[in-house]
Short mmCIF file of N, CA and C in Angstrom, two decimals:
data_model
loop_
_atom_site.label_atom_id
_atom_site.label_comp_id
_atom_site.label_asym_id
_atom_site.label_seq_id
_atom_site.Cartn_x
_atom_site.Cartn_y
_atom_site.Cartn_z
N MET A 1 47.49 11.15 74.14
CA MET A 1 48.14 10.52 73.00
C MET A 1 47.46 10.96 71.71
N ALA A 2 48.25 11.36 70.69
CA ALA A 2 47.70 11.75 69.40
C ALA A 2 47.20 10.52 68.66
N PHE A 3 46.19 10.72 67.82
CA PHE A 3 45.64 9.58 67.10
C PHE A 3 46.67 9.02 66.15
N PHE A 4 47.44 9.90 65.49
CA PHE A 4 48.53 9.47 64.61
C PHE A 4 49.85 9.72 65.32
N GLU A 5 50.73 8.73 65.28
CA GLU A 5 51.98 8.81 66.04
C GLU A 5 52.94 9.85 65.47
N LYS A 6 52.84 10.13 64.17
CA LYS A 6 53.70 11.16 63.57
C LYS A 6 52.86 12.03 62.65
N PRO A 7 53.29 13.26 62.40
CA PRO A 7 52.51 14.17 61.55
C PRO A 7 52.30 13.58 60.15
N LEU A 8 51.14 13.85 59.59
CA LEU A 8 50.82 13.35 58.25
C LEU A 8 51.50 14.22 57.20
N THR A 9 52.03 13.59 56.18
CA THR A 9 52.65 14.34 55.08
C THR A 9 51.62 14.58 53.98
N ARG A 10 51.91 15.55 53.13
CA ARG A 10 51.03 15.85 52.00
C ARG A 10 50.87 14.62 51.10
N LYS A 11 51.97 13.88 50.93
CA LYS A 11 51.95 12.68 50.09
C LYS A 11 50.99 11.63 50.65
N GLU A 12 50.99 11.47 51.97
CA GLU A 12 50.08 10.52 52.61
C GLU A 12 48.63 10.96 52.49
N ILE A 13 48.40 12.25 52.75
CA ILE A 13 47.03 12.78 52.72
C ILE A 13 46.42 12.64 51.33
N PHE A 14 47.23 12.88 50.30
CA PHE A 14 46.71 12.86 48.93
C PHE A 14 47.16 11.64 48.13
N SER A 15 47.40 10.54 48.83
CA SER A 15 47.71 9.30 48.10
C SER A 15 46.45 8.84 47.37
N ILE A 16 46.63 8.08 46.30
CA ILE A 16 45.49 7.64 45.48
C ILE A 16 44.47 6.84 46.30
N PRO A 17 44.90 5.88 47.14
CA PRO A 17 43.90 5.15 47.94
C PRO A 17 43.11 6.07 48.88
N ASN A 18 43.79 7.06 49.47
CA ASN A 18 43.08 7.98 50.37
C ASN A 18 42.11 8.88 49.61
N ILE A 19 42.49 9.29 48.40
CA ILE A 19 41.59 10.09 47.56
C ILE A 19 40.34 9.27 47.24
N MET A 20 40.52 7.96 47.00
CA MET A 20 39.37 7.08 46.77
C MET A 20 38.47 7.04 48.01
N GLY A 21 39.08 7.03 49.17
CA GLY A 21 38.31 7.05 50.42
C GLY A 21 37.52 8.34 50.57
N TYR A 22 38.15 9.49 50.25
CA TYR A 22 37.44 10.77 50.30
C TYR A 22 36.27 10.75 49.31
N PHE A 23 36.53 10.20 48.12
CA PHE A 23 35.50 10.13 47.08
C PHE A 23 34.29 9.34 47.58
N ARG A 24 34.54 8.21 48.24
CA ARG A 24 33.45 7.39 48.77
C ARG A 24 32.61 8.17 49.78
N ILE A 25 33.28 8.95 50.63
CA ILE A 25 32.56 9.74 51.64
C ILE A 25 31.77 10.86 50.97
N LEU A 26 32.36 11.53 49.97
CA LEU A 26 31.67 12.62 49.27
C LEU A 26 30.48 12.11 48.46
N LEU A 27 30.54 10.85 48.04
CA LEU A 27 29.46 10.26 47.25
C LEU A 27 28.21 9.97 48.09
N ILE A 28 28.39 9.83 49.40
CA ILE A 28 27.29 9.44 50.28
C ILE A 28 26.08 10.38 50.19
N PRO A 29 26.25 11.69 50.40
CA PRO A 29 25.05 12.56 50.33
C PRO A 29 24.40 12.57 48.96
N VAL A 30 25.18 12.29 47.90
CA VAL A 30 24.63 12.28 46.54
C VAL A 30 23.61 11.16 46.38
N TYR A 31 24.02 9.91 46.73
CA TYR A 31 23.06 8.82 46.53
C TYR A 31 21.98 8.78 47.61
N VAL A 32 22.26 9.32 48.79
CA VAL A 32 21.19 9.40 49.81
C VAL A 32 20.07 10.32 49.31
N LEU A 33 20.44 11.49 48.78
CA LEU A 33 19.44 12.44 48.28
C LEU A 33 18.71 11.87 47.07
N LEU A 34 19.46 11.23 46.17
CA LEU A 34 18.83 10.62 44.99
C LEU A 34 17.82 9.55 45.40
N TYR A 35 18.21 8.71 46.35
CA TYR A 35 17.32 7.63 46.79
C TYR A 35 16.09 8.20 47.50
N TYR A 36 16.33 9.17 48.36
CA TYR A 36 15.23 9.76 49.13
C TYR A 36 14.19 10.44 48.23
N HIS A 37 14.68 11.10 47.18
CA HIS A 37 13.78 11.84 46.28
C HIS A 37 13.36 11.03 45.06
N ALA A 38 13.77 9.77 44.97
CA ALA A 38 13.44 8.95 43.79
C ALA A 38 11.93 8.78 43.66
N GLU A 39 11.45 8.95 42.45
CA GLU A 39 10.02 8.79 42.17
C GLU A 39 9.77 7.73 41.10
N SER A 40 10.82 7.16 40.56
CA SER A 40 10.67 6.13 39.53
C SER A 40 11.73 5.05 39.76
N VAL A 41 11.49 3.91 39.13
CA VAL A 41 12.46 2.80 39.22
C VAL A 41 13.82 3.24 38.69
N ARG A 42 13.80 4.01 37.60
CA ARG A 42 15.05 4.50 37.00
C ARG A 42 15.86 5.31 38.01
N GLU A 43 15.21 6.18 38.76
CA GLU A 43 15.91 7.02 39.75
C GLU A 43 16.47 6.18 40.90
N TYR A 44 15.73 5.15 41.29
CA TYR A 44 16.26 4.24 42.31
C TYR A 44 17.52 3.53 41.80
N TYR A 45 17.47 3.14 40.52
CA TYR A 45 18.62 2.44 39.95
C TYR A 45 19.84 3.35 39.80
N ILE A 46 19.61 4.63 39.54
CA ILE A 46 20.74 5.58 39.47
C ILE A 46 21.44 5.64 40.83
N ALA A 47 20.64 5.73 41.88
CA ALA A 47 21.21 5.73 43.24
C ALA A 47 21.95 4.43 43.50
N ALA A 48 21.38 3.31 43.06
CA ALA A 48 22.00 2.01 43.26
C ALA A 48 23.32 1.90 42.51
N VAL A 49 23.38 2.45 41.31
CA VAL A 49 24.62 2.44 40.53
C VAL A 49 25.72 3.22 41.25
N LEU A 50 25.35 4.36 41.84
CA LEU A 50 26.33 5.14 42.60
C LEU A 50 26.84 4.37 43.81
N VAL A 51 25.94 3.61 44.45
CA VAL A 51 26.36 2.76 45.56
C VAL A 51 27.32 1.69 45.04
N GLY A 52 27.02 1.15 43.86
CA GLY A 52 27.91 0.16 43.24
C GLY A 52 29.28 0.73 42.95
N ILE A 53 29.33 1.97 42.45
CA ILE A 53 30.61 2.64 42.19
C ILE A 53 31.39 2.81 43.49
N SER A 54 30.68 3.17 44.55
CA SER A 54 31.32 3.29 45.86
C SER A 54 31.92 1.95 46.30
N GLY A 55 31.18 0.87 46.08
CA GLY A 55 31.66 -0.46 46.45
C GLY A 55 32.89 -0.87 45.66
N ILE A 56 32.89 -0.57 44.35
CA ILE A 56 34.05 -0.88 43.50
C ILE A 56 35.27 -0.09 43.97
N THR A 57 35.05 1.19 44.29
CA THR A 57 36.14 2.04 44.80
C THR A 57 36.70 1.48 46.10
N ASP A 58 35.81 0.94 46.94
CA ASP A 58 36.22 0.34 48.21
C ASP A 58 37.14 -0.85 47.97
N MET A 59 36.80 -1.67 46.98
CA MET A 59 37.64 -2.83 46.67
C MET A 59 38.99 -2.40 46.08
N LEU A 60 38.96 -1.36 45.25
CA LEU A 60 40.17 -0.93 44.56
C LEU A 60 41.17 -0.23 45.48
N ASP A 61 40.67 0.58 46.44
CA ASP A 61 41.62 1.38 47.24
C ASP A 61 42.58 0.51 48.03
N GLY A 62 42.07 -0.59 48.59
CA GLY A 62 42.95 -1.50 49.34
C GLY A 62 43.96 -2.19 48.44
N LYS A 63 43.51 -2.62 47.26
CA LYS A 63 44.42 -3.29 46.32
C LYS A 63 45.51 -2.35 45.83
N VAL A 64 45.12 -1.12 45.52
CA VAL A 64 46.10 -0.11 45.07
C VAL A 64 47.10 0.18 46.19
N ALA A 65 46.60 0.34 47.41
CA ALA A 65 47.46 0.65 48.56
C ALA A 65 48.49 -0.46 48.79
N ARG A 66 48.03 -1.72 48.71
CA ARG A 66 48.96 -2.83 48.94
C ARG A 66 49.94 -3.02 47.77
N HIS A 67 49.42 -2.95 46.55
CA HIS A 67 50.25 -3.21 45.37
C HIS A 67 51.33 -2.15 45.18
N PHE A 68 50.98 -0.89 45.41
CA PHE A 68 51.92 0.20 45.18
C PHE A 68 52.54 0.73 46.48
N HIS A 69 52.42 -0.05 47.55
CA HIS A 69 53.03 0.30 48.84
C HIS A 69 52.61 1.70 49.30
N MET A 70 51.29 1.95 49.22
CA MET A 70 50.75 3.24 49.63
C MET A 70 49.92 3.13 50.91
N ILE A 71 50.19 2.11 51.72
CA ILE A 71 49.46 1.95 52.98
C ILE A 71 49.93 3.02 53.96
N THR A 72 48.99 3.79 54.49
CA THR A 72 49.33 4.86 55.43
C THR A 72 48.47 4.73 56.68
N GLU A 73 48.91 5.38 57.75
CA GLU A 73 48.12 5.39 58.98
C GLU A 73 46.78 6.09 58.75
N LEU A 74 46.80 7.15 57.93
CA LEU A 74 45.55 7.84 57.61
C LEU A 74 44.61 6.89 56.86
N GLY A 75 45.16 6.14 55.93
CA GLY A 75 44.35 5.20 55.16
C GLY A 75 43.74 4.11 56.02
N LYS A 76 44.52 3.65 57.00
CA LYS A 76 44.02 2.62 57.93
C LYS A 76 42.84 3.14 58.75
N ALA A 77 42.84 4.43 59.04
CA ALA A 77 41.72 5.03 59.79
C ALA A 77 40.58 5.43 58.86
N LEU A 78 40.93 5.94 57.67
CA LEU A 78 39.93 6.46 56.73
C LEU A 78 39.06 5.35 56.16
N ASP A 79 39.66 4.22 55.80
CA ASP A 79 38.91 3.15 55.14
C ASP A 79 37.75 2.62 55.99
N PRO A 80 37.99 2.26 57.27
CA PRO A 80 36.85 1.80 58.07
C PRO A 80 35.80 2.88 58.33
N VAL A 81 36.25 4.14 58.44
CA VAL A 81 35.28 5.24 58.62
C VAL A 81 34.39 5.35 57.38
N ALA A 82 35.02 5.29 56.20
CA ALA A 82 34.24 5.34 54.95
C ALA A 82 33.30 4.14 54.86
N ASP A 83 33.78 2.96 55.29
CA ASP A 83 32.94 1.75 55.29
C ASP A 83 31.70 1.95 56.16
N LYS A 84 31.92 2.42 57.39
CA LYS A 84 30.81 2.58 58.34
C LYS A 84 29.84 3.66 57.88
N LEU A 85 30.36 4.77 57.38
CA LEU A 85 29.48 5.84 56.89
C LEU A 85 28.66 5.37 55.70
N THR A 86 29.30 4.62 54.80
CA THR A 86 28.60 4.11 53.63
C THR A 86 27.50 3.13 54.03
N LEU A 87 27.86 2.19 54.91
CA LEU A 87 26.87 1.21 55.36
C LEU A 87 25.72 1.90 56.09
N GLY A 88 26.05 2.84 56.96
CA GLY A 88 25.03 3.57 57.69
C GLY A 88 24.11 4.35 56.75
N ALA A 89 24.68 4.95 55.71
CA ALA A 89 23.89 5.70 54.74
C ALA A 89 22.95 4.78 53.97
N MET A 90 23.44 3.59 53.61
CA MET A 90 22.60 2.63 52.90
C MET A 90 21.43 2.16 53.77
N ILE A 91 21.72 1.88 55.03
CA ILE A 91 20.67 1.47 55.96
C ILE A 91 19.64 2.58 56.11
N LEU A 92 20.13 3.82 56.22
CA LEU A 92 19.23 4.97 56.36
C LEU A 92 18.34 5.13 55.12
N CYS A 93 18.94 5.00 53.94
CA CYS A 93 18.16 5.09 52.70
C CYS A 93 17.03 4.07 52.70
N LEU A 94 17.38 2.84 53.04
CA LEU A 94 16.40 1.75 53.00
C LEU A 94 15.33 1.90 54.09
N ALA A 95 15.65 2.64 55.15
CA ALA A 95 14.66 2.88 56.20
C ALA A 95 13.51 3.75 55.69
N PHE A 96 13.76 4.53 54.63
CA PHE A 96 12.69 5.32 54.02
C PHE A 96 11.71 4.41 53.26
N ARG A 97 12.21 3.26 52.85
CA ARG A 97 11.41 2.34 52.03
C ARG A 97 10.79 1.21 52.84
N TYR A 98 11.55 0.72 53.84
CA TYR A 98 11.10 -0.42 54.63
C TYR A 98 11.03 -0.02 56.11
N GLU A 99 9.86 -0.10 56.67
CA GLU A 99 9.65 0.36 58.04
C GLU A 99 10.52 -0.36 59.06
N ASN A 100 10.68 -1.68 58.91
CA ASN A 100 11.46 -2.45 59.89
C ASN A 100 12.95 -2.13 59.85
N MET A 101 13.39 -1.50 58.76
CA MET A 101 14.80 -1.11 58.67
C MET A 101 15.14 -0.03 59.70
N ARG A 102 14.13 0.66 60.21
CA ARG A 102 14.38 1.71 61.21
C ARG A 102 14.97 1.14 62.50
N TRP A 103 14.59 -0.10 62.82
CA TRP A 103 15.19 -0.77 63.99
C TRP A 103 16.69 -0.98 63.76
N LEU A 104 17.03 -1.31 62.52
CA LEU A 104 18.43 -1.54 62.19
C LEU A 104 19.24 -0.24 62.25
N VAL A 105 18.60 0.86 61.87
CA VAL A 105 19.26 2.17 61.97
C VAL A 105 19.65 2.43 63.43
N GLY A 106 18.70 2.21 64.35
CA GLY A 106 18.97 2.42 65.77
C GLY A 106 20.08 1.52 66.30
N LEU A 107 20.01 0.25 65.94
CA LEU A 107 21.03 -0.71 66.39
C LEU A 107 22.40 -0.36 65.83
N PHE A 108 22.44 0.02 64.56
CA PHE A 108 23.70 0.40 63.92
C PHE A 108 24.32 1.60 64.63
N ILE A 109 23.51 2.63 64.93
CA ILE A 109 24.01 3.83 65.61
C ILE A 109 24.55 3.48 67.00
N LEU A 110 23.83 2.65 67.74
CA LEU A 110 24.27 2.25 69.08
C LEU A 110 25.58 1.46 69.03
N LYS A 111 25.64 0.47 68.13
CA LYS A 111 26.83 -0.37 68.02
C LYS A 111 28.05 0.44 67.60
N GLU A 112 27.90 1.21 66.52
CA GLU A 112 29.05 1.97 66.02
C GLU A 112 29.41 3.13 66.95
N GLY A 113 28.41 3.69 67.62
CA GLY A 113 28.69 4.72 68.62
C GLY A 113 29.54 4.16 69.75
N PHE A 114 29.16 2.97 70.23
CA PHE A 114 29.92 2.30 71.27
C PHE A 114 31.36 2.04 70.82
N MET A 115 31.49 1.49 69.59
CA MET A 115 32.82 1.16 69.07
C MET A 115 33.69 2.43 68.95
N GLY A 116 33.08 3.49 68.43
CA GLY A 116 33.83 4.73 68.24
C GLY A 116 34.25 5.36 69.56
N ILE A 117 33.33 5.44 70.51
CA ILE A 117 33.64 6.04 71.81
C ILE A 117 34.70 5.23 72.55
N MET A 118 34.55 3.90 72.54
CA MET A 118 35.55 3.05 73.21
C MET A 118 36.92 3.18 72.54
N GLY A 119 36.93 3.26 71.22
CA GLY A 119 38.19 3.44 70.51
C GLY A 119 38.89 4.73 70.90
N LEU A 120 38.12 5.81 70.99
CA LEU A 120 38.70 7.10 71.38
C LEU A 120 39.19 7.10 72.82
N LEU A 121 38.39 6.51 73.73
CA LEU A 121 38.78 6.45 75.14
C LEU A 121 40.05 5.63 75.32
N LEU A 122 40.10 4.49 74.64
CA LEU A 122 41.28 3.62 74.77
C LEU A 122 42.52 4.29 74.19
N SER A 123 42.36 4.99 73.08
CA SER A 123 43.49 5.68 72.47
C SER A 123 43.99 6.79 73.38
N HIS A 124 43.07 7.55 73.95
CA HIS A 124 43.45 8.71 74.76
C HIS A 124 43.98 8.33 76.14
N TYR A 125 43.28 7.42 76.83
CA TYR A 125 43.62 7.11 78.22
C TYR A 125 44.52 5.90 78.41
N ARG A 126 44.56 5.00 77.43
CA ARG A 126 45.35 3.78 77.60
C ARG A 126 46.42 3.59 76.53
N GLY A 127 46.44 4.48 75.54
CA GLY A 127 47.44 4.36 74.49
C GLY A 127 47.27 3.09 73.67
N ARG A 128 46.03 2.65 73.52
CA ARG A 128 45.75 1.39 72.82
C ARG A 128 44.77 1.63 71.69
N LYS A 129 44.87 0.78 70.68
CA LYS A 129 43.88 0.82 69.61
C LYS A 129 43.77 -0.55 68.98
N LEU A 130 42.58 -0.82 68.45
CA LEU A 130 42.38 -2.08 67.72
C LEU A 130 43.21 -2.03 66.45
N ASP A 131 43.96 -3.08 66.19
CA ASP A 131 44.76 -3.13 64.96
C ASP A 131 43.94 -3.86 63.90
N GLY A 132 42.88 -3.20 63.44
CA GLY A 132 41.98 -3.81 62.46
C GLY A 132 40.81 -4.50 63.13
N ALA A 133 39.80 -4.80 62.33
CA ALA A 133 38.59 -5.44 62.85
C ALA A 133 38.84 -6.92 63.14
N LYS A 134 38.11 -7.44 64.11
CA LYS A 134 38.13 -8.88 64.39
C LYS A 134 37.37 -9.61 63.28
N TRP A 135 37.58 -10.92 63.18
CA TRP A 135 36.96 -11.68 62.09
C TRP A 135 35.43 -11.55 62.10
N TYR A 136 34.85 -11.54 63.32
CA TYR A 136 33.39 -11.46 63.39
C TYR A 136 32.89 -10.07 63.00
N GLY A 137 33.71 -9.05 63.22
CA GLY A 137 33.37 -7.70 62.76
C GLY A 137 33.39 -7.63 61.24
N LYS A 138 34.38 -8.30 60.64
CA LYS A 138 34.47 -8.32 59.18
C LYS A 138 33.30 -9.08 58.57
N VAL A 139 32.94 -10.20 59.20
CA VAL A 139 31.80 -11.00 58.71
C VAL A 139 30.52 -10.17 58.77
N CYS A 140 30.32 -9.49 59.89
CA CYS A 140 29.13 -8.65 60.09
C CYS A 140 29.05 -7.55 59.03
N THR A 141 30.18 -6.86 58.81
CA THR A 141 30.21 -5.77 57.83
C THR A 141 29.97 -6.30 56.43
N ALA A 142 30.64 -7.40 56.07
CA ALA A 142 30.50 -7.97 54.73
C ALA A 142 29.06 -8.43 54.47
N PHE A 143 28.49 -9.14 55.44
CA PHE A 143 27.11 -9.64 55.30
C PHE A 143 26.13 -8.46 55.17
N SER A 144 26.31 -7.45 56.02
CA SER A 144 25.42 -6.28 55.99
C SER A 144 25.52 -5.55 54.66
N TYR A 145 26.75 -5.41 54.15
CA TYR A 145 26.95 -4.77 52.85
C TYR A 145 26.21 -5.53 51.76
N VAL A 146 26.37 -6.85 51.73
CA VAL A 146 25.72 -7.66 50.70
C VAL A 146 24.21 -7.50 50.76
N VAL A 147 23.66 -7.57 51.97
CA VAL A 147 22.20 -7.43 52.14
C VAL A 147 21.74 -6.06 51.66
N MET A 148 22.45 -5.00 52.02
CA MET A 148 22.04 -3.66 51.61
C MET A 148 22.13 -3.49 50.10
N PHE A 149 23.19 -4.05 49.49
CA PHE A 149 23.32 -3.99 48.03
C PHE A 149 22.15 -4.70 47.36
N VAL A 150 21.80 -5.88 47.88
CA VAL A 150 20.67 -6.64 47.33
C VAL A 150 19.38 -5.83 47.42
N LEU A 151 19.15 -5.21 48.58
CA LEU A 151 17.92 -4.43 48.77
C LEU A 151 17.91 -3.16 47.92
N PHE A 152 19.10 -2.62 47.64
CA PHE A 152 19.19 -1.45 46.77
C PHE A 152 18.87 -1.80 45.33
N PHE A 153 19.39 -2.94 44.87
CA PHE A 153 19.29 -3.29 43.46
C PHE A 153 18.00 -4.03 43.09
N PHE A 154 17.44 -4.77 44.06
CA PHE A 154 16.23 -5.55 43.76
C PHE A 154 15.04 -4.93 44.50
N LEU A 155 14.30 -4.13 43.78
CA LEU A 155 13.25 -3.32 44.39
C LEU A 155 11.96 -4.07 44.66
N ARG A 156 11.80 -5.24 44.04
CA ARG A 156 10.53 -5.94 44.15
C ARG A 156 10.63 -7.26 44.91
N LEU A 157 11.53 -7.33 45.85
CA LEU A 157 11.63 -8.54 46.68
C LEU A 157 10.40 -8.64 47.58
N PRO A 158 9.96 -9.87 47.88
CA PRO A 158 8.83 -10.02 48.82
C PRO A 158 9.17 -9.41 50.18
N LEU A 159 8.20 -8.76 50.79
CA LEU A 159 8.43 -8.09 52.07
C LEU A 159 8.88 -9.09 53.14
N SER A 160 8.39 -10.32 53.07
CA SER A 160 8.80 -11.33 54.05
C SER A 160 10.30 -11.62 53.95
N LEU A 161 10.82 -11.66 52.71
CA LEU A 161 12.26 -11.89 52.51
C LEU A 161 13.06 -10.68 53.00
N VAL A 162 12.57 -9.49 52.68
CA VAL A 162 13.24 -8.26 53.14
C VAL A 162 13.33 -8.25 54.66
N ASN A 163 12.22 -8.55 55.33
CA ASN A 163 12.19 -8.55 56.79
C ASN A 163 13.12 -9.62 57.38
N ALA A 164 13.19 -10.77 56.71
CA ALA A 164 14.09 -11.84 57.17
C ALA A 164 15.55 -11.39 57.07
N LEU A 165 15.89 -10.70 55.99
CA LEU A 165 17.26 -10.19 55.81
C LEU A 165 17.58 -9.12 56.86
N ILE A 166 16.60 -8.28 57.15
CA ILE A 166 16.79 -7.24 58.18
C ILE A 166 17.04 -7.89 59.54
N VAL A 167 16.26 -8.91 59.87
CA VAL A 167 16.43 -9.62 61.15
C VAL A 167 17.82 -10.27 61.22
N CYS A 168 18.25 -10.91 60.12
CA CYS A 168 19.58 -11.54 60.10
C CYS A 168 20.68 -10.51 60.35
N CYS A 169 20.56 -9.36 59.69
CA CYS A 169 21.54 -8.28 59.90
C CYS A 169 21.53 -7.80 61.35
N GLY A 170 20.33 -7.64 61.88
CA GLY A 170 20.20 -7.17 63.26
C GLY A 170 20.81 -8.13 64.26
N VAL A 171 20.54 -9.41 64.10
CA VAL A 171 21.09 -10.43 65.00
C VAL A 171 22.62 -10.43 64.91
N LEU A 172 23.13 -10.38 63.68
CA LEU A 172 24.58 -10.40 63.49
C LEU A 172 25.24 -9.16 64.10
N MET A 173 24.62 -8.00 63.94
CA MET A 173 25.15 -6.77 64.54
C MET A 173 25.17 -6.86 66.06
N ALA A 174 24.07 -7.35 66.62
CA ALA A 174 23.97 -7.45 68.09
C ALA A 174 25.01 -8.42 68.63
N VAL A 175 25.17 -9.58 67.98
CA VAL A 175 26.16 -10.57 68.42
C VAL A 175 27.57 -10.00 68.32
N THR A 176 27.85 -9.31 67.21
CA THR A 176 29.18 -8.71 67.02
C THR A 176 29.46 -7.68 68.11
N TRP A 177 28.48 -6.87 68.43
CA TRP A 177 28.61 -5.86 69.49
C TRP A 177 28.95 -6.54 70.81
N VAL A 178 28.21 -7.58 71.15
CA VAL A 178 28.44 -8.32 72.41
C VAL A 178 29.84 -8.93 72.43
N LEU A 179 30.31 -9.45 71.30
CA LEU A 179 31.64 -10.07 71.24
C LEU A 179 32.76 -9.04 71.39
N TYR A 180 32.50 -7.80 70.98
CA TYR A 180 33.53 -6.77 71.10
C TYR A 180 33.67 -6.24 72.53
N VAL A 181 32.63 -6.36 73.34
CA VAL A 181 32.68 -5.82 74.70
C VAL A 181 33.85 -6.38 75.50
N PRO A 182 34.03 -7.73 75.59
CA PRO A 182 35.17 -8.24 76.37
C PRO A 182 36.52 -7.85 75.77
N VAL A 183 36.57 -7.64 74.46
CA VAL A 183 37.83 -7.20 73.82
C VAL A 183 38.21 -5.83 74.35
N PHE A 184 37.24 -4.92 74.39
CA PHE A 184 37.51 -3.57 74.89
C PHE A 184 37.81 -3.57 76.39
N VAL A 185 37.13 -4.43 77.13
CA VAL A 185 37.39 -4.53 78.58
C VAL A 185 38.83 -4.98 78.81
N LYS A 186 39.27 -6.00 78.06
CA LYS A 186 40.64 -6.50 78.21
C LYS A 186 41.66 -5.43 77.83
N MET A 187 41.38 -4.71 76.73
CA MET A 187 42.29 -3.65 76.31
C MET A 187 42.38 -2.54 77.35
N TRP A 188 41.26 -2.24 78.01
CA TRP A 188 41.24 -1.19 79.03
C TRP A 188 42.13 -1.54 80.21
N LYS A 189 42.20 -2.85 80.52
CA LYS A 189 42.98 -3.30 81.67
C LYS A 189 44.46 -3.38 81.37
N GLU A 190 44.83 -3.42 80.10
CA GLU A 190 46.24 -3.56 79.73
C GLU A 190 46.71 -2.31 79.01
N LYS A 191 48.00 -2.06 79.08
CA LYS A 191 48.59 -0.91 78.37
C LYS A 191 49.44 -1.44 77.23
N GLY A 192 49.48 -0.66 76.13
CA GLY A 192 50.26 -1.07 74.98
C GLY A 192 49.86 -0.26 73.78
N GLN A 193 50.30 -0.70 72.61
CA GLN A 193 50.05 0.07 71.39
C GLN A 193 48.86 -0.44 70.58
N ALA A 194 48.76 -1.74 70.44
CA ALA A 194 47.69 -2.28 69.59
C ALA A 194 47.25 -3.62 70.13
N TYR A 195 46.06 -4.03 69.72
CA TYR A 195 45.52 -5.31 70.17
C TYR A 195 44.96 -6.06 68.99
#
């Protein structure tokens, strides 16, 4: 089964919301390199501002797509990919600064790797796909985003608070991963288009 049920048109590929999604993905290596090579507070803040621009673009693309009826199958796939890549990049950046963040990098890769592989297997072998994230997946992503933004913008937080935020993110990611397992198991046992 093809990932998209019908061929993508040029209009869909280059719709304004999808261009915003491409922009968010292209921005990732820019702020990762800036953050990694930052030697002053000003340079850290430049990277943080770019992350902020990415976040604003994320909010706008969905609103534009809904308001101007530009929702596409490509956009539905592109937006969560851009979300996950952005979040993963932020976690990676912060792992250079905070040692305990490295545990979160590993957990994030395992969780998202599992989600991605299961999504591909279900699409290919069962003709099924998740029709959007579950509420707990959205809560996990939103909470993680907020924590990463806070850690990007506030450079002088006490290490105890930083570690507490990392632990909260880790617990939420692990719980979300566990909650998704029975969803994928159920989808594997049934045939259909979406769940």
